[in-house]
XYZ file of C-alpha atoms in Angstrom:
585
model
C 21.551 29.931 6.306
C 18.270 29.896 4.054
C 16.456 26.667 3.438
C 15.425 25.704 -0.254
C 11.812 24.830 1.212
C 10.307 26.648 3.829
C 6.535 25.495 4.718
C 4.617 26.647 7.769
C 1.220 27.018 9.303
C -0.469 25.100 6.111
C -4.192 24.581 7.025
C -6.703 23.559 5.006
C -10.390 23.634 5.958
C -13.955 22.323 4.821
C -15.975 24.913 3.676
C -18.997 23.562 4.917
C -18.543 22.739 8.541
C -15.286 25.209 8.866
C -13.641 21.977 10.480
C -9.631 21.632 9.477
C -8.349 18.789 7.706
C -4.909 19.984 8.317
C -3.969 22.040 11.019
C -0.727 23.937 11.018
C 1.538 22.091 9.441
C 4.996 23.010 8.377
C 9.039 22.102 8.116
C 12.166 22.677 6.504
C 13.936 21.416 3.670
C 17.342 22.293 2.372
C 18.730 21.435 -1.303
C 19.313 17.465 -1.720
C 17.142 16.727 0.969
C 14.097 14.406 1.257
C 11.110 14.368 3.686
C 8.810 11.702 4.719
C 5.498 12.044 5.339
C 3.969 9.225 7.058
C 0.553 8.250 8.705
C -2.709 5.743 8.019
C -5.421 6.871 5.858
C -7.643 9.730 6.683
C -4.270 11.623 8.199
C -4.006 14.511 5.914
C -1.063 13.652 4.062
C -2.358 13.618 0.609
C -4.414 16.784 1.359
C -1.114 18.673 2.712
C 0.891 17.145 -0.393
C -1.825 19.014 -3.211
C -1.776 21.996 -0.718
C 2.070 22.376 -1.285
C 1.278 23.101 -5.113
C -1.946 25.346 -3.739
C -4.591 23.026 -4.853
C -7.422 21.894 -2.393
C -10.026 18.921 -2.788
C -13.917 20.341 -3.383
C -15.397 21.933 -1.021
C -12.427 22.613 1.242
C -10.058 25.849 0.950
C -6.484 26.492 1.915
C -6.924 28.894 4.914
C -3.486 29.614 5.970
C 0.183 28.993 5.647
C 3.132 29.767 3.618
C 5.121 27.471 0.927
C 8.191 29.155 0.283
C 10.642 27.483 -2.383
C 13.266 28.983 -3.638
C 12.810 32.106 -2.321
C 9.353 32.575 -3.638
C 6.148 32.040 -1.666
C 3.859 30.043 -4.252
C 0.773 30.415 -1.667
C 0.793 34.003 -1.808
C 0.787 34.424 -5.678
C -2.113 35.018 -7.729
C -3.676 31.968 -9.453
C -2.206 33.156 -12.967
C 1.943 33.076 -11.781
C 0.704 29.968 -9.225
C -0.118 28.033 -12.297
C 3.274 29.228 -14.184
C 5.234 27.887 -10.643
C 3.990 24.582 -11.192
C 6.367 22.592 -12.658
C 8.924 25.357 -12.645
C 9.266 25.582 -8.663
C 7.156 22.572 -7.416
C 6.060 19.137 -9.022
C 4.152 16.686 -8.217
C 4.013 12.900 -9.237
C 0.851 11.130 -8.193
C 0.508 7.657 -6.506
C -1.010 6.007 -9.845
C 0.875 6.984 -12.907
C -2.186 6.462 -15.010
C -4.241 10.080 -13.508
C -0.670 11.661 -14.974
C -0.060 9.979 -18.105
C -2.883 9.935 -21.176
C -3.632 6.892 -21.947
C -4.187 7.925 -26.137
C -1.070 9.989 -26.783
C 2.194 8.711 -27.276
C 5.433 8.828 -24.655
C 7.163 11.519 -26.928
C 4.069 13.859 -27.257
C 3.379 13.918 -23.463
C 6.656 14.551 -22.664
C 7.361 17.519 -24.833
C 3.897 19.266 -24.631
C 4.938 20.995 -21.534
C 8.177 22.302 -22.872
C 8.320 25.735 -24.448
C 11.124 24.526 -26.879
C 11.226 23.935 -30.400
C 10.316 20.402 -31.546
C 14.227 19.387 -32.283
C 15.396 20.851 -28.871
C 12.438 19.384 -26.741
C 13.028 15.919 -28.443
C 16.262 16.597 -27.093
C 15.533 17.430 -23.853
C 12.952 14.357 -23.236
C 16.102 12.126 -24.263
C 18.160 13.646 -21.588
C 15.259 13.198 -19.159
C 14.702 9.407 -20.092
C 18.410 8.611 -19.630
C 18.494 10.259 -16.044
C 15.108 8.018 -15.137
C 16.873 5.368 -16.332
C 14.615 4.631 -19.379
C 15.301 3.589 -22.944
C 15.219 7.257 -25.379
C 15.040 5.678 -28.684
C 12.221 6.346 -30.978
C 10.637 3.043 -30.862
C 10.176 3.935 -26.783
C 9.166 7.573 -27.440
C 5.920 6.234 -29.603
C 4.798 3.826 -27.159
C 1.822 4.663 -25.253
C 1.054 4.504 -21.613
C -0.350 0.878 -21.964
C 2.573 -0.903 -23.282
C 4.542 0.220 -20.240
C 5.092 -1.949 -16.922
C 3.875 -0.040 -13.590
C 7.356 0.740 -12.893
C 8.306 2.385 -16.197
C 4.720 4.462 -16.478
C 6.174 5.999 -12.761
C 9.636 6.309 -14.251
C 7.915 8.572 -16.895
C 5.640 10.564 -14.331
C 8.530 11.101 -12.988
C 10.500 12.252 -16.225
C 7.511 14.533 -16.787
C 7.830 16.188 -13.350
C 11.129 17.364 -13.567
C 11.336 18.352 -16.864
C 11.243 21.773 -15.838
C 13.741 21.837 -13.294
C 11.390 22.212 -10.137
C 13.177 22.870 -6.698
C 10.820 20.482 -4.745
C 9.309 17.146 -6.273
C 6.313 16.248 -4.248
C 5.695 12.270 -4.379
C 2.399 10.821 -3.209
C 2.795 7.192 -2.276
C 4.668 6.764 -6.077
C 6.137 3.240 -5.162
C 2.542 1.594 -3.773
C 1.645 -1.672 -5.320
C 5.421 -1.956 -6.946
C 7.043 -5.281 -6.304
C 10.548 -4.781 -4.056
C 12.548 -4.695 -7.010
C 11.190 -2.240 -9.287
C 9.957 -0.518 -5.780
C 14.020 -0.289 -4.782
C 15.387 1.372 -8.393
C 12.563 3.964 -7.699
C 13.685 4.905 -4.262
C 17.200 4.879 -5.699
C 16.028 7.571 -8.746
C 14.633 10.010 -6.097
C 17.771 10.010 -4.289
C 19.817 10.349 -6.969
C 17.396 13.252 -8.469
C 17.803 14.777 -5.473
C 21.166 14.660 -5.345
C 22.065 15.339 -8.590
C 20.204 17.863 -9.438
C 20.065 19.813 -5.574
C 16.490 19.386 -5.495
C 14.230 18.597 -2.326
C 11.607 16.185 -2.070
C 8.644 15.449 0.105
C 8.140 11.548 0.064
C 4.064 10.613 0.921
C 3.780 6.923 2.262
C 2.117 4.860 4.705
C 5.041 2.498 4.316
C 7.340 3.194 7.505
C 10.023 0.794 5.560
C 10.028 2.729 2.503
C 10.578 6.118 4.443
C 13.190 4.636 6.489
C 15.173 4.150 3.366
C 14.584 7.240 1.195
C 13.924 9.898 3.659
C 16.315 12.503 5.989
C 13.802 13.475 7.861
C 10.274 12.237 9.143
C 6.990 14.038 9.610
C 4.451 11.532 11.269
C 0.715 13.029 10.851
C -2.387 12.060 13.004
C -6.097 13.675 12.386
C -4.612 16.298 10.187
C -1.728 17.456 12.863
C 1.798 16.710 12.746
C 2.426 14.369 16.131
C 5.996 14.068 15.715
C 9.132 14.999 13.564
C 12.768 15.215 12.821
C 15.213 13.405 11.671
C 15.280 10.136 10.371
C 16.716 7.959 13.055
C 15.461 9.684 15.283
C 11.746 9.868 14.685
C 12.018 5.856 13.716
C 14.429 4.472 16.276
C 13.360 6.914 19.203
C 10.051 7.624 18.712
C 8.204 9.605 21.257
C 4.977 10.062 20.236
C 2.399 7.130 21.112
C 1.266 7.072 17.309
C 4.489 6.382 16.293
C 5.243 3.499 18.142
C 2.129 1.988 17.786
C 2.967 2.338 13.873
C 6.006 0.771 14.130
C 4.443 -1.945 16.281
C 1.874 -2.852 13.144
C 5.690 -3.137 10.897
C 6.227 -6.776 9.607
C 10.038 -7.646 9.545
C 11.583 -9.833 7.162
C 14.052 -11.041 9.302
C 12.147 -12.196 12.476
C 8.605 -13.299 12.973
C 6.332 -11.651 15.199
C 2.962 -10.905 15.894
C 1.919 -7.220 14.067
C -0.295 -5.239 16.410
C -3.042 -3.251 14.753
C -4.110 0.253 15.976
C -7.382 -0.200 17.693
C -10.452 1.963 16.667
C -10.543 4.525 13.720
C -8.518 7.623 12.895
C -11.153 10.631 13.185
C -13.436 12.286 10.335
C -13.474 15.659 9.145
C -17.044 16.166 10.826
C -15.894 14.556 14.343
C -15.617 16.923 16.980
C -11.741 16.938 18.799
C -11.088 17.797 22.392
C -7.437 17.487 23.859
C -4.981 15.282 22.183
C -6.242 13.960 18.528
C -4.931 10.810 19.259
C -6.241 9.771 22.758
C -9.148 7.868 21.613
C -6.936 5.136 19.792
C -4.118 5.693 22.944
C -3.343 3.272 25.584
C -1.533 5.435 27.316
C -3.780 8.596 27.676
C -4.721 10.234 30.675
C -7.763 12.618 31.737
C -5.659 15.242 31.123
C -4.975 13.944 27.208
C -8.815 14.327 26.826
C -9.304 17.834 27.544
C -5.489 19.520 26.854
C -4.213 19.854 23.371
C -0.422 19.373 23.376
C 1.706 21.234 21.667
C 4.731 20.263 19.357
C 8.013 19.990 21.668
C 11.509 18.815 22.041
C 11.450 15.649 23.115
C 13.946 13.963 25.238
C 14.800 11.880 22.172
C 15.741 14.908 19.629
C 12.379 14.475 17.894
C 9.218 17.280 18.217
C 6.515 15.808 19.556
C 2.902 16.773 20.299
C 2.620 14.403 23.429
C 1.845 15.203 27.019
C 3.733 12.206 28.197
C 6.434 12.111 25.908
C 9.328 11.927 28.748
C 7.827 8.593 29.967
C 7.584 7.604 26.257
C 10.580 8.707 24.905
C 12.601 5.800 26.152
C 10.329 2.966 27.213
C 11.066 -0.233 25.648
C 9.218 -1.444 22.254
C 8.231 -4.850 23.093
C 7.309 -6.807 19.582
C 5.072 -9.349 21.339
C 6.570 -13.142 19.919
C 4.301 -15.042 17.563
C 2.558 -17.632 19.236
C 1.327 -20.016 16.429
C -1.230 -22.014 17.803
C -2.277 -23.693 14.423
C -1.361 -27.236 13.768
C -0.143 -27.842 10.276
C -1.749 -31.164 9.280
C 0.590 -33.977 6.975
C -2.694 -34.069 4.351
C -2.366 -32.009 1.759
C -5.335 -30.315 1.025
C -4.619 -28.996 -2.413
C -1.813 -29.133 -5.318
C -0.704 -28.593 -8.527
C 1.679 -30.678 -10.801
C 3.009 -29.977 -14.119
C 1.256 -26.616 -14.341
C 1.594 -24.631 -17.727
C -0.401 -21.694 -18.935
C -0.193 -18.702 -21.669
C -1.971 -15.389 -23.135
C -3.105 -15.519 -26.732
C -0.438 -18.589 -27.431
C 2.447 -17.360 -25.435
C 3.574 -19.241 -22.496
C 3.898 -17.392 -19.243
C 4.091 -20.794 -16.161
C 5.825 -23.536 -17.099
C 5.428 -26.810 -15.055
C 4.722 -25.182 -12.237
C 4.085 -27.939 -9.177
C 3.439 -27.648 -5.408
C 1.039 -28.662 -2.769
C -0.834 -26.943 0.794
C -1.557 -28.923 3.469
C -4.333 -28.750 5.174
C -4.278 -25.389 8.042
C -1.024 -24.363 5.873
C -0.347 -20.917 4.596
C 2.016 -21.282 1.530
C 3.115 -17.922 -0.018
C 3.698 -17.507 -3.850
C 6.523 -14.674 -4.246
C 8.041 -13.101 -7.004
C 8.548 -9.557 -8.898
C 5.721 -8.405 -11.093
C 5.447 -10.379 -14.540
C 7.058 -13.546 -12.826
C 3.173 -15.344 -13.283
C 1.633 -15.137 -9.653
C -1.538 -13.593 -10.691
C -1.762 -15.792 -13.856
C -0.901 -19.092 -11.504
C -3.565 -18.133 -8.740
C -6.202 -17.654 -11.374
C -5.451 -20.730 -13.135
C -5.812 -22.532 -9.334
C -9.334 -21.075 -9.051
C -10.352 -21.798 -12.192
C -10.812 -18.213 -13.827
C -8.163 -18.835 -17.046
C -8.484 -20.926 -19.367
C -5.296 -21.280 -21.333
C -3.737 -23.850 -19.040
C -2.984 -27.632 -18.705
C -1.532 -29.351 -15.964
C -3.116 -31.678 -12.677
C -5.383 -29.664 -10.058
C -6.202 -31.961 -7.089
C -8.133 -30.854 -4.150
C -9.105 -33.188 -1.154
C -7.682 -36.344 -3.047
C -9.648 -35.776 -5.971
C -8.751 -34.310 -9.408
C -10.891 -31.128 -10.540
C -11.344 -29.588 -13.726
C -9.053 -26.586 -14.715
C -12.068 -24.070 -15.386
C -14.588 -22.998 -12.458
C -17.657 -23.586 -14.847
C -16.524 -27.476 -15.366
C -16.297 -28.008 -11.825
C -18.898 -28.789 -9.057
C -20.925 -26.289 -7.185
C -19.016 -27.594 -3.393
C -15.741 -27.283 -5.293
C -16.288 -23.773 -6.164
C -17.592 -23.010 -2.736
C -14.644 -24.681 -1.281
C -11.808 -22.878 -2.849
C -12.689 -19.178 -2.347
C -10.741 -15.914 -4.277
C -9.826 -12.417 -2.942
C -8.821 -9.994 -5.139
C -5.920 -7.270 -4.927
C -8.244 -4.395 -5.256
C -10.831 -3.660 -2.677
C -11.977 -1.155 -4.281
C -12.980 -3.185 -7.512
C -14.148 -6.460 -5.747
C -17.335 -5.715 -4.198
C -20.352 -4.178 -6.474
C -21.246 -0.673 -5.481
C -24.554 -1.246 -6.019
C -24.904 -3.547 -3.124
C -24.902 -3.247 0.290
C -22.513 -4.981 2.384
C -25.388 -7.424 3.895
C -26.720 -8.141 0.229
C -23.052 -8.725 -1.050
C -23.038 -11.741 1.667
C -26.146 -12.589 1.497
C -25.914 -13.547 -2.198
C -23.566 -16.506 -2.019
C -25.321 -17.714 1.232
C -28.403 -17.963 -0.970
C -26.576 -19.740 -3.530
C -24.858 -22.434 -1.888
C -27.068 -22.870 0.977
C -30.475 -21.727 0.257
C -30.523 -19.566 3.309
C -33.621 -17.867 4.211
C -33.322 -13.448 4.375
C -33.555 -14.023 8.282
C -31.214 -16.853 8.110
C -28.510 -14.683 5.733
C -28.987 -11.764 7.970
C -27.666 -13.941 11.087
C -24.665 -15.613 9.410
C -23.799 -12.512 7.510
C -23.914 -10.338 10.888
C -21.636 -13.426 12.514
C -19.118 -13.324 9.319
C -18.893 -9.837 10.059
C -17.799 -10.141 13.573
C -15.167 -12.513 12.594
C -13.664 -10.084 10.569
C -14.146 -7.171 13.357
C -16.640 -5.096 11.345
C -19.387 -4.083 13.316
C -23.166 -4.802 12.639
C -24.388 -1.721 11.565
C -22.142 -1.581 9.098
C -24.409 -4.282 7.105
C -26.270 -1.678 5.758
C -23.392 0.052 3.989
C -22.144 0.003 0.618
C -18.992 -0.104 -0.443
C -18.561 3.953 -1.151
C -19.057 4.415 2.562
C -16.177 1.938 3.412
C -12.360 2.544 3.880
C -10.116 0.748 1.932
C -9.421 -2.036 5.052
C -12.837 -2.455 5.731
C -13.843 -3.355 2.110
C -10.928 -5.863 2.345
C -12.007 -7.538 5.315
C -16.023 -7.338 4.031
C -14.277 -9.119 0.769
C -12.916 -12.018 3.010
C -16.083 -12.266 5.100
C -17.880 -12.865 1.805
C -15.331 -15.668 1.267
C -15.540 -17.265 4.663
C -19.515 -17.449 4.489
C -19.125 -19.643 1.705
C -17.139 -22.529 4.622
C -14.432 -22.597 2.239
C -11.142 -24.915 2.725
C -9.026 -23.414 0.461
C -8.199 -19.725 0.518
C -6.385 -18.074 -2.316
C -5.086 -14.117 -1.444
C -4.018 -12.474 -4.507
C -1.786 -8.978 -3.183
C -4.441 -8.433 -0.580
C -2.631 -6.367 1.648
C -0.727 -4.222 -0.943
C -2.798 -1.136 -0.802
C -3.318 -1.360 3.014
C -2.174 0.940 5.834
C 0.305 -0.858 7.760
C -2.328 -0.972 10.913
C -4.859 -2.313 8.579
C -2.567 -4.578 7.069
C -1.430 -5.996 10.635
C -5.068 -6.581 11.463
C -5.520 -8.244 8.216
C -2.801 -10.654 8.742
C -3.519 -11.249 11.678
C -6.944 -12.428 10.940
C -6.076 -14.610 8.251
C -3.356 -16.396 10.558
C -6.550 -16.393 12.897
C -7.990 -19.015 10.223
C -5.504 -21.447 9.662
C -6.244 -22.235 13.537
C -9.611 -23.521 11.932
C -8.442 -25.893 9.372
C -8.442 -23.672 6.354
C -5.904 -23.454 4.271
C -4.283 -20.420 2.622
C -2.372 -20.016 -0.877
C -1.278 -15.634 -0.372
C 0.550 -14.535 -3.252
C 2.516 -11.413 -2.607
C 5.380 -9.394 -3.275
C 6.025 -8.596 -0.057
C 8.288 -10.638 1.854
C 7.978 -8.919 5.026
C 4.179 -10.363 4.971
C 5.558 -13.499 4.313
C 8.003 -13.905 7.001
C 4.682 -12.576 9.331
C 2.285 -15.168 8.291
C 3.651 -18.415 5.597
C 4.592 -21.791 6.833
C 5.866 -22.097 3.488
C 7.359 -20.441 0.254
C 7.281 -21.006 -3.450
C 9.378 -18.706 -5.219
C 8.198 -17.865 -8.838
C 10.603 -16.286 -11.569
C 9.796 -16.110 -15.242
C 6.748 -18.211 -14.798
C 8.798 -20.882 -13.497
C 9.206 -22.240 -9.710
C 12.982 -21.517 -8.678
C 12.797 -22.190 -4.833
C 10.560 -23.523 -2.459
C 10.693 -24.706 1.278
C 9.633 -23.576 4.684
C 9.334 -19.781 5.179
C 12.540 -20.104 7.401
C 14.617 -21.768 5.254
C 14.133 -19.909 2.078
C 14.356 -15.988 3.821
C 16.425 -17.131 6.104
C 19.432 -18.981 4.210
C 17.857 -18.319 0.180
C 19.821 -21.050 -2.241
C 18.698 -19.441 -5.558
C 20.168 -15.864 -6.426
C 16.613 -14.387 -7.600
C 15.328 -15.083 -3.837
C 18.899 -13.575 -2.966
C 18.043 -10.426 -5.174
C 14.483 -10.254 -3.393
C 15.597 -10.371 0.181
C 18.351 -7.646 -0.415
C 15.519 -5.576 -2.189
C 13.418 -6.337 1.147
C 12.655 -2.494 3.253
C 13.200 -2.501 6.927
C 12.523 -0.389 9.787
C 15.298 -0.924 12.225
C 13.695 0.795 15.376
C 15.458 0.765 18.662
C 13.943 -1.951 21.278
């Protein structure tokens, strides 16, 4: 029986060096089936996703392979014919819907411009598409511009644009990264429904194994541009035979039980690094001398998957032990920071209502809720970056002003804030060392020599090699940037750290490293307010939880009590929407 999608031998090569950044990737999909493609940043996932549409980034070329969709080999077509097939046979949904939507055009214009239909028929088709993706289809909604939509609505519009011409394959590149759990659940259900109702195959690219476990029928694990394991959803995630797949699973947090997250040591190979033997061998705890010289083939494993590992017979049935949590820090009874009766708004519209809570010295307090619940507004109030607020803020037993400009220099130093976006939180014109030296000189008046020593000590604390001190943000990965941002906060010797969604865009391994780093800081007496929508991460790090809904605290208590036995229906709905990888142990 012919498969709807038959992909084989996809190879993408750097023009300058001749090195392959994606090598010999292939799989098949039937109608209505979803393939999940997982791996860390740098594994080749997005390069593969674009290659399926016949695209390669600047400086690279697709040098081999076939992408057969509904009997047509897209890569064998002339460029003109290939352009016509994009949309008709294969469509693409990017991670950031803002890159797919024109901010200056209304939705009606953007959704109809690709349809070769009379205006009335095109609008009718668009209304049907919006109904399909569960969005309003009235004129008022069609006249909106992208900035007037939420992130989840923007993503659904991007999906509607992708399916407008009735493609047989849709490629989704990290479409739910950064979305809250409820919105993510809606998007995932939409993908499943579209595939089932339209007999359409989908390739879902993600670093989130819990998302892939929920949406995919089959899973392909990539590392270093190669497929290292593939098979059914259950086969790969419950009985992984490759050490890399097992290492990824060990880094995934659980919303139902607490365990230490184990980051994968080292880093993924760069495109210019020479490779001999197994591509994962330099980071593998199970590698032998043979692994460093012999490149394994993708072959059937005892667990029923295909794995590229010389030792897969031993690995397939070995238990995957999750190290238990061993929180050595002791939370003090002393309240380090408290907020009472906090009300805040934007442009006269109130968005926070009588918010009150306290965080003890050495405690991690998580603030959770959906997008729009008021989490970020609240965190900006606490650090003094939001002016339209009133309430009582108490820090180290003394009231502090609402805005940072009115606070003492010591208070500003002792309350530090880490922003969500690791790409925008560092000055791109300053080296890592300069970024960390500025607060040292401002708060402590350190000399250049003293600053250099303290910068290197801070980088070592967040596991960034000292040689990176001279690097600029553009030369760092997202995880490295986030750790540098944490180091910049730590050089100020804070007593309270406010973290706003600091792990939402990170790979599971990098997320594990950041979570374990923050957990270790609690033992030094540092207090942390951890703002997030990810309840699995909350279970891993937080001692207590505050749940925000529509700007109000609807539930609070210890992490175990709130997440195990939530009393408010809103908290229960968040837990129900939180995904988990149920892997065999």
